[in-house]
Structures are given as C-alpha cells and as structure tokens.
Amino acid sequence: MTLQNVSIPYHLQSISCVLSTPPLTPANTPVSSKLIFTHGAGGTLASSAIANFSNGFSRQLPVLCFKGNSNLGSRTKMFSAVISSQEAPTSLGGRSMGARAAVMAATDQTEHLVLISYPLHTGSQVRDQVLYDISPMVKVIFVSGDGDSMCNLPKLDEVRSRMRCQTWRVVVEGADHGMDVKPKKLTEAVGIMTGEVVAGWIKGNDDSRREGRIFCDDDGEVKWTGWERAEKETAASTKAKQESTMPENTTSNYTITPNGKGTVMSATNSESTPKRSRSNVGHVENKSASKRTRKPTDAVHKKDPKQDNVSGRTRAAKRAQHT
C-alpha cells in the first residue's frame, strides 16, 4: 500500500485527505480514486477503523479518505467538494455518520455506496427514509457487526426489503459499532478483511448472492465465507418459481378440468373437501332423483296367480259351448 497526503481547496480552507493506492504504485503518480470514503462523527483519518479498512481496500483498488467535522450537513458539502476534485468517481462510502453523508452526497454518476456501521437507529429514531430515496441505479453494500447497538440486523433486513435499489450485506461476527472484536488483537485483521471484501465487491458482484460473513475461527484466523444466497430469498424464489409454473386453470388447492358435462375438481395436497360447482350439484341430484323414481324391472313382468286361474276357467267354458 502506498500513501499520499492530499489537500483539496474548500472555501477559505482545505480538506485533508489520504490517498491509499495498491502496492507498487509509483509515488506522485496521478491516481483516480475508485472510492471516496470518510470517517464517523468522532473519528479521524488515524482511527483504527479507517486505517484498517483502507489498508485492505487499497490492496486491490485506490481509496481517498477525507477528514471532516461532526456536522452532517457540513460533511455532505465536503463530500461534494472532494467528488468535484476527482475524475468521475463512481463509489462513495463512509463509516457511521460518514455513511449517512455518503448517501446524501450521491450523484447521478454514483454507482456504488459503501456503508460501514450504518447507524440505522438511535433511540426511537430510525434513519431509513434516506435509504428508500436511493436511486434504483445504485448498488449498496452494508457492513455491520452483529454486536452493533445502532444497527439491529433484522431491522436492517426489513429496510433492505423495502429499498428500491439492490443491496448486499456483510455481517462481521462479534464486532461492535466501532468494528472492534475480541480478542482485540484480531480487530486489525477483521478491518483489513472488510476492506478487501468491499473492494472485490466493487470490482464485480453477483446479483444472486448478496449475503456474507466475516468471522474468526477456532485457530484465531479471520475468515470470509464468500457471497451466499440468503435463506429467505431462496425460499421466496422457490415459491415464486412454483407459482409461475402452475397452469392457468389451477388454484392453490384444486385443479379445475372441463369434462364436457360440468367441472371436475381434483384436490392437490389439500385436506379440506372441495365445493361442488353448480353444474356438478345439479348432475348429482338428478341422478339421485332418477334412482328414487325408477321401478324394478321384475315388478313390470311379474304375473298374478289369480289372473291365471280366471283365464283358465274362461277358456274351458268357451270349449264346452262348441261341443
């Protein structure tokens, strides 16, 4: 990593910046930063979270970090000044309050937003509306510790589901809002890994894999899971696929098939009894009525013995008259 101090004019003062470039970059070589990044409200360019992230990110891509004050509006204006000084920067980012300023400073040319430890809530206030306003053309990556008291992960998932743009999320296991972990000696390695993961994401990302975790294994080594599909996204995708392949004449419980005489409904994985259609009900009732009015065939052809005796006597009397 090569470091260069940069000063950017800003009104009657200047903005102090540090440009971190990949190894083997010649000193004083003009470099267009791939990412413009800034620290949190109480941080500086020397803060461990900024230094570690920049170290990891600049192993692949250049990053320009600038120093600002603790006023959100002022930090956003400083962002705009730094953007103007660079040659078409496409990625903006920050940590904590710096992440909020990055979202507010995004321009039509912004392609990526890198939000480290985004402070989603403080007390009863939820800072979500500004996220909903992000252009659908921008890709956003959240990097949050699972111990961050200012970013509840289930709440973040809820917000992400309502955002108009595509989002990715990296969860750092055991990290707090400052990206510190225990044992403390692993904090630097975690920060460096975070920077490397984000740089790789900017270089290329997969729309179908948007979740990943950074963790420390039993041997004390920092690991990255790689990008994975979220379980709930997989379930939702499977359900949508099943619904899209269902025939047009199919309901969620029964398959409806015309048979020329009415409608036949066959149950599909349902424990309830289907209701008959009107045509089916009439067909069944008419069939039952015909059963009730039909006479047995043997009742029509059965002979009465008394009628047989009368006929016999009549024939005998006629024969006696002719003799």
Short mmCIF file of C-alpha atoms in Angstrom, two decimals:
data_model
loop_
_atom_site.label_atom_id
_atom_site.label_comp_id
_atom_site.label_asym_id
_atom_site.label_seq_id
_atom_site.Cartn_x
_atom_site.Cartn_y
_atom_site.Cartn_z
CA MET A 1 0.00 0.00 0.00
CA THR A 2 1.24 3.46 -0.96
CA LEU A 3 0.03 6.52 0.97
CA GLN A 4 -0.15 10.08 -0.34
CA ASN A 5 -1.32 13.16 1.58
CA VAL A 6 -3.68 15.27 -0.49
CA SER A 7 -5.13 18.72 0.21
CA ILE A 8 -8.34 19.81 -1.53
CA PRO A 9 -9.38 23.50 -1.55
CA TYR A 10 -12.65 24.13 0.29
CA HIS A 11 -13.85 27.74 0.63
CA LEU A 12 -11.09 29.59 2.50
CA GLN A 13 -9.69 26.38 3.98
CA SER A 14 -8.74 22.96 2.69
CA ILE A 15 -9.82 19.38 3.20
CA SER A 16 -7.13 16.99 4.41
CA CYS A 17 -7.13 13.64 2.58
CA VAL A 18 -5.08 10.47 2.40
CA LEU A 19 -4.91 8.56 -0.88
CA SER A 20 -4.14 4.86 -0.45
CA THR A 21 -3.13 3.01 -3.61
CA PRO A 22 -2.31 -0.62 -4.38
CA PRO A 23 1.27 -1.84 -3.85
CA LEU A 24 3.91 -0.99 -6.46
CA THR A 25 2.15 2.26 -7.40
CA PRO A 26 4.92 4.80 -8.12
CA ALA A 27 4.99 7.79 -5.79
CA ASN A 28 3.44 11.05 -7.06
CA THR A 29 1.68 9.18 -9.86
CA PRO A 30 -1.74 10.71 -10.65
CA VAL A 31 -4.33 8.21 -9.49
CA SER A 32 -8.09 8.49 -9.74
CA SER A 33 -9.61 7.10 -6.56
CA LYS A 34 -12.13 4.32 -7.03
CA LEU A 35 -13.75 5.08 -3.67
CA ILE A 36 -14.16 8.33 -1.73
CA PHE A 37 -14.53 7.49 1.94
CA THR A 38 -14.88 9.35 5.25
CA HIS A 39 -14.84 8.59 8.98
CA GLY A 40 -17.53 8.74 11.67
CA ALA A 41 -18.59 11.71 13.82
CA GLY A 42 -15.91 11.27 16.49
CA GLY A 43 -13.22 9.73 14.29
CA THR A 44 -10.21 10.93 12.33
CA LEU A 45 -8.16 9.64 9.43
CA ALA A 46 -5.92 7.96 12.00
CA SER A 47 -8.79 5.98 13.57
CA SER A 48 -8.13 2.24 13.52
CA ALA A 49 -11.41 1.51 11.73
CA ILE A 50 -10.46 3.86 8.86
CA ALA A 51 -6.80 2.80 8.70
CA ASN A 52 -7.60 -0.92 8.71
CA PHE A 53 -10.36 -0.64 6.11
CA SER A 54 -8.19 1.50 3.79
CA ASN A 55 -5.31 -0.95 4.18
CA GLY A 56 -7.45 -3.86 2.99
CA PHE A 57 -9.29 -1.95 0.25
CA SER A 58 -6.16 -0.45 -1.29
CA ARG A 59 -4.65 -3.88 -1.83
CA GLN A 60 -6.92 -4.03 -4.86
CA LEU A 61 -8.20 -0.51 -5.62
CA PRO A 62 -7.27 3.09 -4.70
CA VAL A 63 -9.28 4.84 -1.98
CA LEU A 64 -9.31 8.51 -0.99
CA CYS A 65 -10.26 9.18 2.65
CA PHE A 66 -11.01 12.73 3.75
CA LYS A 67 -11.30 14.37 7.16
CA GLY A 68 -14.49 16.18 8.12
CA ASN A 69 -16.25 17.66 11.13
CA SER A 70 -19.12 16.20 13.15
CA ASN A 71 -21.87 18.19 11.41
CA LEU A 72 -23.82 16.02 8.93
CA GLY A 73 -24.75 18.87 6.59
CA SER A 74 -21.20 20.19 6.50
CA ARG A 75 -19.79 16.71 5.92
CA THR A 76 -22.13 16.23 2.96
CA LYS A 77 -20.93 19.50 1.40
CA MET A 78 -17.32 18.43 1.90
CA PHE A 79 -18.15 15.19 0.13
CA SER A 80 -19.36 17.19 -2.86
CA ALA A 81 -16.13 19.23 -2.90
CA VAL A 82 -13.97 16.10 -2.86
CA ILE A 83 -16.09 14.49 -5.60
CA SER A 84 -15.55 17.55 -7.79
CA SER A 85 -11.79 17.28 -7.37
CA GLN A 86 -11.64 13.73 -8.65
CA GLU A 87 -12.01 12.33 -12.14
CA ALA A 88 -15.53 10.85 -12.29
CA PRO A 89 -15.53 8.88 -9.01
CA THR A 90 -18.23 6.22 -9.08
CA SER A 91 -18.15 4.94 -5.50
CA LEU A 92 -18.83 6.77 -2.24
CA GLY A 93 -18.71 5.46 1.30
CA GLY A 94 -18.20 6.14 4.95
CA ARG A 95 -18.33 4.79 8.44
CA SER A 96 -21.21 5.57 10.83
CA MET A 97 -22.14 9.24 10.30
CA GLY A 98 -19.82 9.26 7.31
CA ALA A 99 -22.03 6.59 5.75
CA ARG A 100 -25.08 8.84 6.18
CA ALA A 101 -23.20 11.70 4.49
CA ALA A 102 -22.21 9.42 1.60
CA VAL A 103 -25.86 8.55 0.94
CA MET A 104 -26.84 12.23 0.97
CA ALA A 105 -23.94 13.22 -1.31
CA ALA A 106 -24.65 10.61 -4.00
CA THR A 107 -24.87 11.99 -7.54
CA ASP A 108 -26.19 10.72 -10.86
CA GLN A 109 -22.73 9.29 -11.54
CA THR A 110 -22.65 7.28 -8.30
CA GLU A 111 -22.72 3.53 -8.94
CA HIS A 112 -21.80 2.13 -5.52
CA LEU A 113 -22.43 3.14 -1.90
CA VAL A 114 -20.30 1.55 0.82
CA LEU A 115 -22.00 1.88 4.21
CA ILE A 116 -19.84 0.65 7.10
CA SER A 117 -21.60 0.51 10.50
CA TYR A 118 -24.55 2.50 9.17
CA PRO A 119 -26.33 3.95 12.26
CA LEU A 120 -29.82 2.79 11.36
CA HIS A 121 -31.39 3.77 14.65
CA THR A 122 -30.71 5.71 17.79
CA GLY A 123 -33.34 5.55 20.49
CA SER A 124 -36.73 5.68 18.80
CA GLN A 125 -35.42 7.38 15.66
CA VAL A 126 -34.95 5.19 12.58
CA ARG A 127 -32.84 6.64 9.78
CA ASP A 128 -34.43 4.72 6.94
CA GLN A 129 -36.13 7.26 4.67
CA VAL A 130 -32.86 8.44 3.16
CA LEU A 131 -32.16 4.81 2.22
CA TYR A 132 -35.53 4.47 0.50
CA ASP A 133 -34.67 7.53 -1.59
CA ILE A 134 -31.52 5.98 -3.09
CA SER A 135 -31.74 5.65 -6.87
CA PRO A 136 -32.55 2.17 -8.23
CA MET A 137 -29.42 2.50 -10.40
CA VAL A 138 -27.11 2.46 -7.35
CA LYS A 139 -25.76 -0.71 -5.72
CA VAL A 140 -25.40 -0.59 -1.93
CA ILE A 141 -23.32 -2.72 0.42
CA PHE A 142 -23.87 -2.70 4.20
CA VAL A 143 -21.09 -3.89 6.51
CA SER A 144 -22.33 -4.31 10.08
CA GLY A 145 -21.21 -6.07 13.23
CA ASP A 146 -23.71 -8.45 14.80
CA GLY A 147 -22.99 -6.66 18.10
CA ASP A 148 -23.69 -3.17 16.72
CA SER A 149 -26.17 -1.49 19.08
CA MET A 150 -27.05 1.08 16.41
CA CYS A 151 -27.95 -1.37 13.66
CA ASN A 152 -30.31 -4.20 14.54
CA LEU A 153 -29.79 -6.81 11.82
CA PRO A 154 -33.44 -7.97 11.50
CA LYS A 155 -34.49 -4.33 11.23
CA LEU A 156 -31.84 -3.76 8.59
CA ASP A 157 -33.20 -6.72 6.62
CA GLU A 158 -36.67 -5.19 6.80
CA VAL A 159 -35.37 -1.87 5.50
CA ARG A 160 -33.39 -3.54 2.72
CA SER A 161 -36.50 -5.36 1.53
CA ARG A 162 -38.21 -2.00 1.01
CA MET A 163 -35.32 -0.21 -0.70
CA ARG A 164 -35.61 0.43 -4.42
CA CYS A 165 -32.01 -0.45 -5.20
CA GLN A 166 -30.07 -3.70 -4.98
CA THR A 167 -28.34 -4.26 -1.65
CA TRP A 168 -25.67 -6.58 -0.27
CA ARG A 169 -24.77 -7.21 3.37
CA VAL A 170 -21.63 -8.34 5.19
CA VAL A 171 -22.06 -9.35 8.83
CA VAL A 172 -18.92 -9.21 10.98
CA GLU A 173 -19.33 -11.71 13.80
CA GLY A 174 -18.53 -10.37 17.25
CA ALA A 175 -17.95 -6.79 16.06
CA ASP A 176 -19.50 -3.74 17.71
CA HIS A 177 -20.34 -0.36 16.16
CA GLY A 178 -16.64 0.56 16.03
CA MET A 179 -15.75 -2.75 14.31
CA ASP A 180 -13.83 -3.86 17.36
CA VAL A 181 -13.77 -7.56 18.19
CA LYS A 182 -12.44 -9.78 20.95
CA PRO A 183 -9.69 -10.67 21.33
CA LYS A 184 -8.66 -7.13 20.43
CA LYS A 185 -5.60 -8.33 18.54
CA LEU A 186 -7.90 -9.58 15.77
CA THR A 187 -9.53 -6.17 15.19
CA GLU A 188 -6.89 -5.10 12.68
CA ALA A 189 -7.21 -8.32 10.67
CA VAL A 190 -11.01 -8.00 10.66
CA GLY A 191 -10.80 -4.41 9.37
CA ILE A 192 -8.37 -5.38 6.62
CA MET A 193 -10.60 -8.28 5.56
CA THR A 194 -13.57 -5.91 5.46
CA GLY A 195 -11.72 -3.60 3.04
CA GLU A 196 -10.68 -6.49 0.81
CA VAL A 197 -14.23 -7.84 0.61
CA VAL A 198 -15.67 -4.43 -0.32
CA ALA A 199 -13.02 -3.84 -2.99
CA GLY A 200 -13.77 -7.24 -4.50
CA TRP A 201 -17.48 -6.40 -4.49
CA ILE A 202 -16.89 -3.13 -6.37
CA LYS A 203 -14.79 -4.93 -8.97
CA GLY A 204 -17.62 -7.37 -9.62
CA ASN A 205 -20.71 -8.65 -7.82
CA ASP A 206 -23.31 -11.38 -8.26
CA ASP A 207 -26.94 -10.29 -8.08
CA SER A 208 -28.00 -13.74 -6.87
CA ARG A 209 -25.58 -13.85 -3.92
CA ARG A 210 -25.88 -10.94 -1.52
CA GLU A 211 -25.02 -12.20 1.96
CA GLY A 212 -21.67 -12.93 3.54
CA ARG A 213 -19.98 -13.19 6.94
CA ILE A 214 -16.55 -12.38 8.32
CA PHE A 215 -15.63 -14.43 11.38
CA CYS A 216 -12.75 -15.69 13.49
CA ASP A 217 -12.24 -19.46 13.52
CA ASP A 218 -11.07 -21.57 16.47
CA ASP A 219 -7.44 -21.05 15.45
CA GLY A 220 -7.77 -17.27 15.67
CA GLU A 221 -7.73 -16.70 11.91
CA VAL A 222 -10.08 -14.25 10.23
CA LYS A 223 -12.19 -15.90 7.53
CA TRP A 224 -14.61 -14.81 4.83
CA THR A 225 -17.49 -17.11 3.87
CA GLY A 226 -17.79 -15.74 0.37
CA TRP A 227 -21.06 -14.48 -1.05
CA GLU A 228 -24.06 -16.68 -0.38
CA ARG A 229 -27.77 -16.71 -1.08
CA ALA A 230 -29.94 -15.64 1.84
CA GLU A 231 -32.17 -18.46 3.12
CA LYS A 232 -35.35 -16.39 2.96
CA GLU A 233 -34.51 -15.20 -0.56
CA THR A 234 -34.03 -18.81 -1.64
CA ALA A 235 -37.40 -19.81 -0.19
CA ALA A 236 -39.13 -16.84 -1.78
CA SER A 237 -37.53 -17.57 -5.15
CA THR A 238 -38.60 -21.22 -4.98
CA LYS A 239 -42.19 -20.25 -4.18
CA ALA A 240 -42.28 -17.68 -6.98
CA LYS A 241 -40.92 -20.25 -9.41
CA GLN A 242 -43.56 -22.79 -8.41
CA GLU A 243 -46.35 -20.25 -8.79
CA SER A 244 -45.07 -19.17 -12.20
CA THR A 245 -45.17 -22.77 -13.49
CA MET A 246 -48.73 -23.52 -12.32
CA PRO A 247 -51.31 -23.97 -15.16
CA GLU A 248 -53.67 -21.08 -15.77
CA ASN A 249 -56.69 -23.20 -14.76
CA THR A 250 -55.16 -24.18 -11.43
CA THR A 251 -55.97 -22.83 -7.97
CA SER A 252 -53.81 -23.21 -4.93
CA ASN A 253 -55.91 -26.15 -3.68
CA TYR A 254 -57.60 -27.79 -6.67
CA THR A 255 -57.07 -28.42 -10.34
CA ILE A 256 -60.11 -27.46 -12.40
CA THR A 257 -60.63 -29.51 -15.57
CA PRO A 258 -63.57 -29.14 -18.01
CA ASN A 259 -65.09 -32.54 -18.92
CA GLY A 260 -67.93 -31.56 -21.26
CA LYS A 261 -70.65 -32.24 -18.68
CA GLY A 262 -69.61 -29.93 -15.96
CA THR A 263 -66.46 -29.21 -13.93
CA VAL A 264 -64.33 -31.78 -12.17
CA MET A 265 -62.10 -30.60 -9.32
CA SER A 266 -59.32 -32.85 -8.10
CA ALA A 267 -57.67 -31.99 -4.79
CA THR A 268 -53.95 -31.18 -4.78
CA ASN A 269 -52.40 -31.65 -1.35
CA SER A 270 -55.44 -30.33 0.49
CA GLU A 271 -57.19 -31.87 3.48
CA SER A 272 -60.44 -29.95 3.01
CA THR A 273 -63.30 -31.21 0.82
CA PRO A 274 -63.81 -29.20 -2.37
CA LYS A 275 -67.12 -27.49 -3.01
CA ARG A 276 -69.05 -28.72 -6.00
CA SER A 277 -69.74 -26.39 -8.87
CA ARG A 278 -73.38 -25.67 -9.76
CA SER A 279 -73.28 -27.99 -12.76
CA ASN A 280 -71.92 -30.83 -10.67
CA VAL A 281 -74.53 -30.38 -7.94
CA GLY A 282 -77.40 -30.50 -10.41
CA HIS A 283 -75.95 -33.54 -12.13
CA VAL A 284 -75.65 -35.47 -8.86
CA GLU A 285 -79.12 -34.50 -7.60
CA ASN A 286 -80.82 -35.50 -10.88
CA LYS A 287 -79.05 -38.82 -10.74
CA SER A 288 -80.28 -39.41 -7.20
CA ALA A 289 -83.83 -38.45 -8.18
CA SER A 290 -83.83 -40.93 -11.04
CA LYS A 291 -82.80 -43.64 -8.61
CA ARG A 292 -85.74 -42.84 -6.33
CA THR A 293 -88.41 -42.90 -9.13
CA ARG A 294 -87.13 -45.87 -11.08
CA LYS A 295 -89.25 -49.11 -10.74
CA PRO A 296 -87.62 -52.51 -10.59
CA THR A 297 -87.84 -54.35 -13.89
CA ASP A 298 -89.21 -57.55 -12.27
CA ALA A 299 -92.26 -55.60 -10.94
CA VAL A 300 -93.40 -54.94 -14.53
CA HIS A 301 -93.23 -58.55 -15.77
CA LYS A 302 -94.37 -60.44 -12.66
CA LYS A 303 -97.68 -62.38 -13.21
CA ASP A 304 -100.58 -62.54 -10.75
CA PRO A 305 -101.62 -66.24 -9.97
CA LYS A 306 -105.32 -65.25 -9.53
CA GLN A 307 -105.42 -63.76 -13.05
CA ASP A 308 -104.06 -67.05 -14.42
CA ASN A 309 -106.97 -69.07 -12.78
CA VAL A 310 -109.69 -66.76 -14.19
CA SER A 311 -108.27 -67.02 -17.71
CA GLY A 312 -108.24 -70.83 -17.46
CA ARG A 313 -111.96 -71.08 -16.50
CA THR A 314 -112.97 -68.73 -19.32
CA ARG A 315 -111.20 -70.82 -21.94
CA ALA A 316 -112.85 -74.04 -20.61
CA ALA A 317 -116.38 -72.54 -20.84
CA LYS A 318 -115.82 -71.48 -24.45
CA ARG A 319 -114.75 -75.03 -25.39
CA ALA A 320 -117.92 -76.51 -23.76
CA GLN A 321 -120.15 -74.29 -25.90
CA HIS A 322 -118.64 -75.67 -29.11
CA THR A 323 -119.04 -79.36 -28.12
#
